[in-house]
Amino acid sequence: MQELVDTLARQRSLGDEGLRALLESPDGETVQELHAQARAVAEERFGKKVYLRALIEWSNVCRNDCLYCGIRKSNRSVHRYTLTRGEILSACEKAWTQGLRTFVLQGGENPPAALELAGTVAEIRASWPEAAITLSLGELPYDTYRLLKDSGADRYLLRHETASPEHYARLHPAGMRLESRIRCIRDLKALGFQTGVGMMVGSPFQTPEDLIRDIRFIESVRPQMVGIGPFIPAKDTPFADQPAGSADMTLRLYSILRLMFPNLLIPSTTALSTLLEGGRQAGILAGANVIMPSFTPASRRADYALYEGKSHEELPIIEQELTAIGYGINRNRGDYSEN
Ligand code: SAH
């Protein structure tokens, strides 16, 4: 079994059978070896340092009705908000002062509001020329993506959620199509965004084959970032009573991707640390190299409830957690680089 880890590390890929064996192996030693080799690759490339991204949850207004998501359109119990330009700029200011060099604006899918946000993006760009700006605003027309890029955005996160069209159809309402998500990912790459894809682990109806398809999809797209977290049920959604995904499987995927793509930016996600005590550290020790602390105004955090119990850790705690495992913070922008 452990030879599989060596083969994956050497070839930077593995056949479907091998991937499946690593995802499902009951052998604790193999899993430890997988994490150890992934950690070694990350350390060789990045040192024992983690990049930070300031997550600013810009708006929970959304036109979509994804069955898993707590801020889906038909969830009437959500109190909807959109941060003002002033609130966004003060969140950036706070993050900059604390030494963060990437601002991530994330929100529900709302094309007219996203178009308007371009002005704020330009203002952030002018105020902090050395910061990276990442957006995560869902599927938008090509021209809107282009405007946002021209306004100064550098990166864009658009998880594909699942690379299997049949599985995609069971997680989303009729009318949402994997094809259009993929069209957006290609647009973003073509426009020169550093682009992130990703999926939930253990979303309802997911099979091991689906995860292998996700890995093949990532191989074909070659994104700069991959965000992966366990599915966590959200109340007042159709999946409220579904079981959460597996933290262990999430960690194995971080390690597999680290061995396949040594330079990839892989966040140790909030969903992982929500599900697993010490999950943020476990993610780093499995090969992740990014943490995204929240800089959403405290009064709005409860309203951006994608899932139950979503944790929001402050920077000093994150720093302590990293110190405890012998890691520290890299205060550069942390752009993707091939070498
Ligand atoms: N509207 C943007 C941002 C979505 S929220 C977009 O469409 O890209 C960011 C991510 O949260 C989603 O891509 C999804 O993978 C994740 N997410 C949503 N609901 C979740 C849940 N119940 N459990 C775990 N992750 C969830």
Short mmCIF file of C-alpha atoms and ligand atoms in Angstrom, two decimals:
data_model
loop_
_atom_site.label_atom_id
_atom_site.label_comp_id
_atom_site.label_asym_id
_atom_site.label_seq_id
_atom_site.Cartn_x
_atom_site.Cartn_y
_atom_site.Cartn_z
CA MET A 1 0.00 0.00 0.00
CA GLN A 2 2.74 2.48 0.92
CA GLU A 3 4.33 2.00 -2.53
CA LEU A 4 1.29 3.77 -3.91
CA VAL A 5 2.32 6.91 -2.02
CA ASP A 6 5.86 6.65 -3.43
CA THR A 7 4.51 6.17 -6.94
CA LEU A 8 2.17 9.14 -6.62
CA ALA A 9 5.01 11.33 -5.34
CA ARG A 10 7.36 10.21 -8.12
CA GLN A 11 4.95 10.29 -11.08
CA ARG A 12 2.83 13.17 -9.80
CA SER A 13 -0.19 11.19 -10.82
CA LEU A 14 -1.75 7.79 -10.31
CA GLY A 15 -4.28 5.58 -12.07
CA ASP A 16 -7.90 5.50 -10.95
CA GLU A 17 -7.40 2.28 -8.99
CA GLY A 18 -4.47 3.71 -7.08
CA LEU A 19 -6.28 6.94 -6.28
CA ARG A 20 -9.26 5.01 -5.08
CA ALA A 21 -7.07 2.81 -2.89
CA LEU A 22 -5.49 5.87 -1.28
CA LEU A 23 -8.85 7.53 -0.70
CA GLU A 24 -10.31 4.42 0.89
CA SER A 25 -7.35 2.71 2.54
CA PRO A 26 -8.17 1.51 6.06
CA ASP A 27 -4.43 1.34 6.78
CA GLY A 28 -3.49 4.16 9.15
CA GLU A 29 0.21 3.89 8.33
CA THR A 30 -0.39 4.43 4.63
CA VAL A 31 -2.46 7.52 5.41
CA GLN A 32 0.26 8.86 7.73
CA GLU A 33 2.85 8.26 5.01
CA LEU A 34 0.63 10.07 2.48
CA HIS A 35 0.40 13.11 4.77
CA ALA A 36 4.12 13.01 5.63
CA GLN A 37 5.21 13.00 1.98
CA ALA A 38 2.76 15.76 1.08
CA ARG A 39 3.98 17.84 4.01
CA ALA A 40 7.59 17.34 2.91
CA VAL A 41 6.76 18.55 -0.62
CA ALA A 42 4.95 21.62 0.76
CA GLU A 43 7.84 22.37 3.09
CA GLU A 44 10.40 22.07 0.32
CA ARG A 45 8.40 24.51 -1.81
CA PHE A 46 7.01 26.96 0.79
CA GLY A 47 8.99 26.33 3.98
CA LYS A 48 7.02 25.93 7.19
CA LYS A 49 5.02 29.00 6.23
CA VAL A 50 1.40 29.56 5.43
CA TYR A 51 -0.17 32.32 3.31
CA LEU A 52 -3.08 34.25 4.76
CA ARG A 53 -6.07 35.62 2.85
CA ALA A 54 -8.53 38.08 4.39
CA LEU A 55 -12.00 36.72 3.65
CA ILE A 56 -14.58 39.47 3.35
CA GLU A 57 -18.06 38.04 2.94
CA TRP A 58 -19.42 40.82 0.83
CA SER A 59 -23.08 39.83 0.38
CA ASN A 60 -25.43 36.92 1.02
CA VAL A 61 -27.91 37.99 -1.66
CA CYS A 62 -28.00 35.16 -4.22
CA ARG A 63 -30.05 34.33 -7.30
CA ASN A 64 -29.23 30.62 -7.08
CA ASP A 65 -30.86 27.83 -5.17
CA CYS A 66 -28.06 25.29 -4.64
CA LEU A 67 -29.60 22.54 -2.53
CA TYR A 68 -26.68 22.40 -0.05
CA CYS A 69 -26.17 26.09 0.59
CA GLY A 70 -27.50 27.97 3.61
CA ILE A 71 -27.85 31.25 1.70
CA ARG A 72 -29.80 29.74 -1.21
CA LYS A 73 -32.43 32.02 -2.68
CA SER A 74 -35.43 30.20 -1.26
CA ASN A 75 -34.16 30.17 2.32
CA ARG A 76 -36.55 32.77 3.73
CA SER A 77 -35.02 32.68 7.20
CA VAL A 78 -31.80 34.38 6.02
CA HIS A 79 -31.43 38.04 6.82
CA ARG A 80 -29.99 39.42 3.57
CA TYR A 81 -27.22 42.04 3.53
CA THR A 82 -24.71 43.59 1.17
CA LEU A 83 -21.70 45.39 2.62
CA THR A 84 -21.39 49.03 1.67
CA ARG A 85 -18.33 50.33 -0.11
CA GLY A 86 -17.25 51.91 3.21
CA GLU A 87 -17.61 48.62 5.10
CA ILE A 88 -15.56 46.80 2.47
CA LEU A 89 -12.80 49.41 2.53
CA SER A 90 -12.59 49.35 6.32
CA ALA A 91 -12.38 45.56 6.30
CA CYS A 92 -9.47 45.85 3.82
CA GLU A 93 -7.83 48.50 6.00
CA LYS A 94 -8.09 46.27 9.06
CA ALA A 95 -6.64 43.30 7.16
CA TRP A 96 -3.80 45.38 5.67
CA THR A 97 -2.91 46.76 9.11
CA GLN A 98 -2.70 43.23 10.47
CA GLY A 99 -0.26 42.33 7.72
CA LEU A 100 -2.51 40.52 5.25
CA ARG A 101 -1.72 41.06 1.58
CA THR A 102 -4.65 39.35 -0.12
CA PHE A 103 -8.27 40.47 0.15
CA VAL A 104 -10.94 37.98 -0.88
CA LEU A 105 -14.40 39.33 -1.66
CA GLN A 106 -16.88 36.47 -1.62
CA GLY A 107 -20.62 36.51 -1.96
CA GLY A 108 -23.80 35.13 -3.41
CA GLU A 109 -24.34 35.24 -7.16
CA ASN A 110 -25.85 38.60 -8.05
CA PRO A 111 -24.72 39.82 -11.47
CA PRO A 112 -25.99 43.45 -11.30
CA ALA A 113 -24.40 43.92 -7.86
CA ALA A 114 -21.18 42.26 -9.06
CA LEU A 115 -21.06 44.74 -11.90
CA GLU A 116 -21.40 47.60 -9.45
CA LEU A 117 -18.72 46.11 -7.24
CA ALA A 118 -16.16 46.85 -9.97
CA GLY A 119 -15.96 50.44 -8.73
CA THR A 120 -15.05 49.28 -5.24
CA VAL A 121 -12.50 46.85 -6.68
CA ALA A 122 -10.87 49.75 -8.51
CA GLU A 123 -10.81 51.73 -5.30
CA ILE A 124 -9.17 48.86 -3.38
CA ARG A 125 -6.63 48.53 -6.18
CA ALA A 126 -5.79 52.25 -5.98
CA SER A 127 -5.61 52.31 -2.17
CA TRP A 128 -3.47 49.17 -1.77
CA PRO A 129 -1.49 48.74 -4.99
CA GLU A 130 0.61 45.98 -3.43
CA ALA A 131 -2.28 43.81 -2.26
CA ALA A 132 -3.77 40.96 -4.25
CA ILE A 133 -7.52 41.07 -4.86
CA THR A 134 -9.41 37.80 -5.12
CA LEU A 135 -13.08 37.55 -6.06
CA SER A 136 -15.55 34.72 -5.51
CA LEU A 137 -18.88 35.91 -6.89
CA GLY A 138 -20.14 32.92 -8.82
CA GLU A 139 -21.03 32.68 -12.50
CA LEU A 140 -20.99 35.99 -14.33
CA PRO A 141 -20.98 37.08 -17.98
CA TYR A 142 -17.59 37.23 -19.66
CA ASP A 143 -17.81 41.02 -19.94
CA THR A 144 -18.36 41.37 -16.20
CA TYR A 145 -15.36 39.14 -15.48
CA ARG A 146 -13.35 41.32 -17.86
CA LEU A 147 -14.48 44.53 -16.21
CA LEU A 148 -13.57 43.13 -12.78
CA LYS A 149 -10.16 42.10 -14.10
CA ASP A 150 -9.60 45.51 -15.66
CA SER A 151 -10.64 47.10 -12.37
CA GLY A 152 -7.71 45.37 -10.70
CA ALA A 153 -8.80 41.91 -9.52
CA ASP A 154 -6.02 39.31 -9.71
CA ARG A 155 -7.65 36.02 -8.77
CA TYR A 156 -11.03 34.34 -8.87
CA LEU A 157 -12.39 31.38 -6.95
CA LEU A 158 -15.16 29.36 -8.59
CA ARG A 159 -15.47 25.87 -7.21
CA HIS A 160 -16.80 23.43 -9.78
CA GLU A 161 -18.52 21.59 -6.84
CA THR A 162 -18.44 18.21 -8.66
CA ALA A 163 -17.05 17.24 -12.06
CA SER A 164 -19.79 14.68 -12.69
CA PRO A 165 -22.77 16.13 -14.61
CA GLU A 166 -25.19 13.62 -13.04
CA HIS A 167 -23.99 14.41 -9.54
CA TYR A 168 -24.05 18.15 -10.32
CA ALA A 169 -27.72 17.82 -11.32
CA ARG A 170 -28.57 16.27 -7.94
CA LEU A 171 -26.95 19.13 -6.00
CA HIS A 172 -28.43 21.99 -8.01
CA PRO A 173 -31.86 23.03 -9.29
CA ALA A 174 -32.82 22.39 -12.89
CA GLY A 175 -31.36 25.22 -14.94
CA MET A 176 -27.95 25.20 -13.28
CA ARG A 177 -25.51 23.27 -15.41
CA LEU A 178 -21.99 22.01 -14.87
CA GLU A 179 -21.26 23.06 -18.45
CA SER A 180 -21.86 26.72 -17.73
CA ARG A 181 -19.74 26.54 -14.58
CA ILE A 182 -16.90 25.09 -16.67
CA ARG A 183 -17.44 27.78 -19.32
CA CYS A 184 -16.90 30.38 -16.58
CA ILE A 185 -13.75 28.66 -15.32
CA ARG A 186 -12.32 28.70 -18.86
CA ASP A 187 -13.27 32.38 -19.26
CA LEU A 188 -11.53 33.27 -16.02
CA LYS A 189 -8.37 31.46 -17.08
CA ALA A 190 -8.47 33.07 -20.52
CA LEU A 191 -8.75 36.52 -18.92
CA GLY A 192 -5.60 35.87 -16.92
CA PHE A 193 -7.10 35.44 -13.46
CA GLN A 194 -5.24 33.11 -11.14
CA THR A 195 -8.13 30.71 -10.93
CA GLY A 196 -9.39 28.39 -8.22
CA VAL A 197 -11.73 25.43 -8.53
CA GLY A 198 -12.76 22.89 -5.93
CA MET A 199 -15.41 20.65 -4.47
CA MET A 200 -17.13 19.59 -1.31
CA VAL A 201 -16.25 16.22 0.16
CA GLY A 202 -19.13 13.97 1.11
CA SER A 203 -21.86 16.04 -0.47
CA PRO A 204 -25.07 14.02 -0.81
CA PHE A 205 -24.92 11.24 -3.45
CA GLN A 206 -21.15 11.63 -3.96
CA THR A 207 -19.29 8.40 -4.78
CA PRO A 208 -15.52 7.71 -4.76
CA GLU A 209 -15.71 7.76 -8.58
CA ASP A 210 -17.01 11.31 -8.42
CA LEU A 211 -13.96 12.37 -6.39
CA ILE A 212 -11.65 10.67 -8.89
CA ARG A 213 -13.42 12.60 -11.65
CA ASP A 214 -12.80 15.78 -9.65
CA ILE A 215 -9.09 14.97 -9.53
CA ARG A 216 -9.01 14.33 -13.30
CA PHE A 217 -10.88 17.59 -13.86
CA ILE A 218 -8.28 19.45 -11.80
CA GLU A 219 -5.54 17.77 -13.86
CA SER A 220 -7.15 19.00 -17.06
CA VAL A 221 -7.88 22.57 -15.92
CA ARG A 222 -4.57 23.12 -14.10
CA PRO A 223 -5.90 25.78 -11.73
CA GLN A 224 -3.66 27.82 -9.47
CA MET A 225 -5.82 27.18 -6.39
CA VAL A 226 -8.06 24.33 -5.27
CA GLY A 227 -10.50 24.78 -2.38
CA ILE A 228 -11.82 21.62 -0.78
CA GLY A 229 -13.92 21.28 2.34
CA PRO A 230 -16.31 18.74 3.78
CA PHE A 231 -20.03 19.18 3.13
CA ILE A 232 -21.77 20.34 6.32
CA PRO A 233 -25.57 20.38 6.43
CA ALA A 234 -27.23 23.79 6.60
CA LYS A 235 -30.56 24.31 8.28
CA ASP A 236 -33.61 25.28 6.22
CA THR A 237 -32.13 23.61 3.13
CA PRO A 238 -33.23 20.38 1.39
CA PHE A 239 -30.05 18.72 2.69
CA ALA A 240 -30.50 19.81 6.33
CA ASP A 241 -30.75 16.21 7.53
CA GLN A 242 -27.96 14.75 5.40
CA PRO A 243 -24.78 13.54 7.13
CA ALA A 244 -21.66 15.73 6.98
CA GLY A 245 -18.73 14.74 4.80
CA SER A 246 -15.52 13.23 6.11
CA ALA A 247 -12.66 15.33 7.49
CA ASP A 248 -10.29 12.39 7.01
CA MET A 249 -11.17 12.15 3.31
CA THR A 250 -10.68 15.92 2.97
CA LEU A 251 -7.19 15.64 4.43
CA ARG A 252 -6.30 12.77 2.09
CA LEU A 253 -7.34 14.93 -0.86
CA TYR A 254 -5.10 17.80 0.30
CA SER A 255 -2.18 15.38 0.38
CA ILE A 256 -2.95 13.75 -2.96
CA LEU A 257 -3.22 17.17 -4.65
CA ARG A 258 -0.05 18.42 -3.00
CA LEU A 259 1.86 15.43 -4.37
CA MET A 260 0.33 15.88 -7.83
CA PHE A 261 0.80 19.68 -7.96
CA PRO A 262 3.66 20.81 -5.69
CA ASN A 263 3.06 24.54 -6.35
CA LEU A 264 -0.71 24.53 -5.91
CA LEU A 265 -2.31 26.95 -3.44
CA ILE A 266 -4.46 24.79 -1.16
CA PRO A 267 -6.41 26.36 1.70
CA SER A 268 -7.01 24.50 4.93
CA THR A 269 -10.69 25.41 4.80
CA THR A 270 -13.07 26.83 7.37
CA ALA A 271 -15.46 23.93 6.74
CA LEU A 272 -12.70 21.49 7.74
CA SER A 273 -11.99 23.33 10.98
CA THR A 274 -15.72 23.62 11.67
CA LEU A 275 -16.10 19.85 11.42
CA LEU A 276 -12.86 18.76 13.08
CA GLU A 277 -11.29 20.12 16.23
CA GLY A 278 -7.74 21.12 15.25
CA GLY A 279 -8.73 20.80 11.61
CA ARG A 280 -6.90 23.92 10.48
CA GLN A 281 -3.62 22.53 11.79
CA ALA A 282 -4.37 19.05 10.46
CA GLY A 283 -4.91 20.59 7.02
CA ILE A 284 -1.52 22.30 7.09
CA LEU A 285 0.13 19.07 8.26
CA ALA A 286 -1.50 17.27 5.32
CA GLY A 287 0.01 19.67 2.77
CA ALA A 288 -2.31 22.70 2.63
CA ASN A 289 -0.54 26.08 2.59
CA VAL A 290 -3.23 28.77 2.85
CA ILE A 291 -5.55 29.94 5.65
CA MET A 292 -8.41 32.39 5.12
CA PRO A 293 -9.33 34.20 8.35
CA SER A 294 -12.56 36.18 8.28
CA PHE A 295 -12.54 39.96 8.13
CA THR A 296 -16.27 40.17 7.61
CA PRO A 297 -17.72 42.77 10.00
CA ALA A 298 -18.67 40.87 13.15
CA SER A 299 -22.29 42.02 12.94
CA ARG A 300 -22.70 40.27 9.55
CA ARG A 301 -20.93 36.98 10.16
CA ALA A 302 -23.95 35.09 11.44
CA ASP A 303 -25.86 36.06 8.30
CA TYR A 304 -23.28 34.44 5.99
CA ALA A 305 -24.18 30.97 7.22
CA LEU A 306 -23.34 28.65 4.33
CA TYR A 307 -23.63 25.73 6.78
CA GLU A 308 -24.20 24.96 10.46
CA GLY A 309 -21.73 26.10 13.11
CA LYS A 310 -19.43 27.92 10.67
CA SER A 311 -16.38 28.95 12.69
CA HIS A 312 -14.72 32.36 12.49
CA GLU A 313 -11.29 32.45 13.99
CA GLU A 314 -9.35 35.60 14.77
CA LEU A 315 -5.80 36.07 13.60
CA PRO A 316 -4.00 35.75 16.98
CA ILE A 317 -5.56 32.31 17.52
CA ILE A 318 -4.53 31.18 14.05
CA GLU A 319 -1.00 32.38 14.70
CA GLN A 320 -0.89 30.47 18.01
CA GLU A 321 -2.17 27.34 16.32
CA LEU A 322 0.55 27.58 13.69
CA THR A 323 3.29 28.20 16.26
CA ALA A 324 2.12 25.12 18.15
CA ILE A 325 2.90 22.92 15.14
CA GLY A 326 6.15 24.67 14.26
CA TYR A 327 4.72 26.79 11.43
CA GLY A 328 4.51 30.53 10.87
CA ILE A 329 2.93 33.09 8.56
CA ASN A 330 4.32 34.17 5.20
CA ARG A 331 3.31 37.82 4.84
CA ASN A 332 3.88 38.10 1.09
CA ARG A 333 1.04 38.21 -1.42
CA GLY A 334 1.52 34.57 -2.18
CA ASP A 335 0.85 34.53 -5.89
CA TYR A 336 0.98 31.21 -7.69
CA SER A 337 4.37 30.44 -9.13
CA GLU A 338 5.61 27.50 -11.22
CA ASN A 339 8.95 27.35 -9.47
N1 SAH B 1 -21.52 32.28 -4.88
C1 SAH B 1 -20.12 31.97 -4.97
C2 SAH B 1 -19.51 31.62 -3.64
C3 SAH B 1 -20.13 30.38 -3.05
S1 SAH B 1 -19.88 30.09 -1.34
C4 SAH B 1 -19.96 30.85 -5.97
O1 SAH B 1 -20.94 30.42 -6.55
O2 SAH B 1 -18.83 30.44 -6.21
C5 SAH B 1 -18.34 29.26 -1.39
C6 SAH B 1 -18.38 27.74 -1.33
O3 SAH B 1 -18.98 27.29 -0.13
C7 SAH B 1 -19.18 27.05 -2.39
O4 SAH B 1 -18.48 27.01 -3.59
C8 SAH B 1 -19.42 25.67 -1.78
O5 SAH B 1 -18.45 24.73 -2.24
C9 SAH B 1 -19.25 25.92 -0.28
N2 SAH B 1 -20.47 25.53 0.44
C10 SAH B 1 -21.72 25.98 0.25
N3 SAH B 1 -22.58 25.33 1.06
C11 SAH B 1 -21.85 24.44 1.77
C12 SAH B 1 -22.17 23.46 2.76
N4 SAH B 1 -23.42 23.25 3.16
N5 SAH B 1 -21.15 22.74 3.28
C13 SAH B 1 -19.89 22.95 2.89
N6 SAH B 1 -19.53 23.84 1.95
C14 SAH B 1 -20.50 24.58 1.39
#
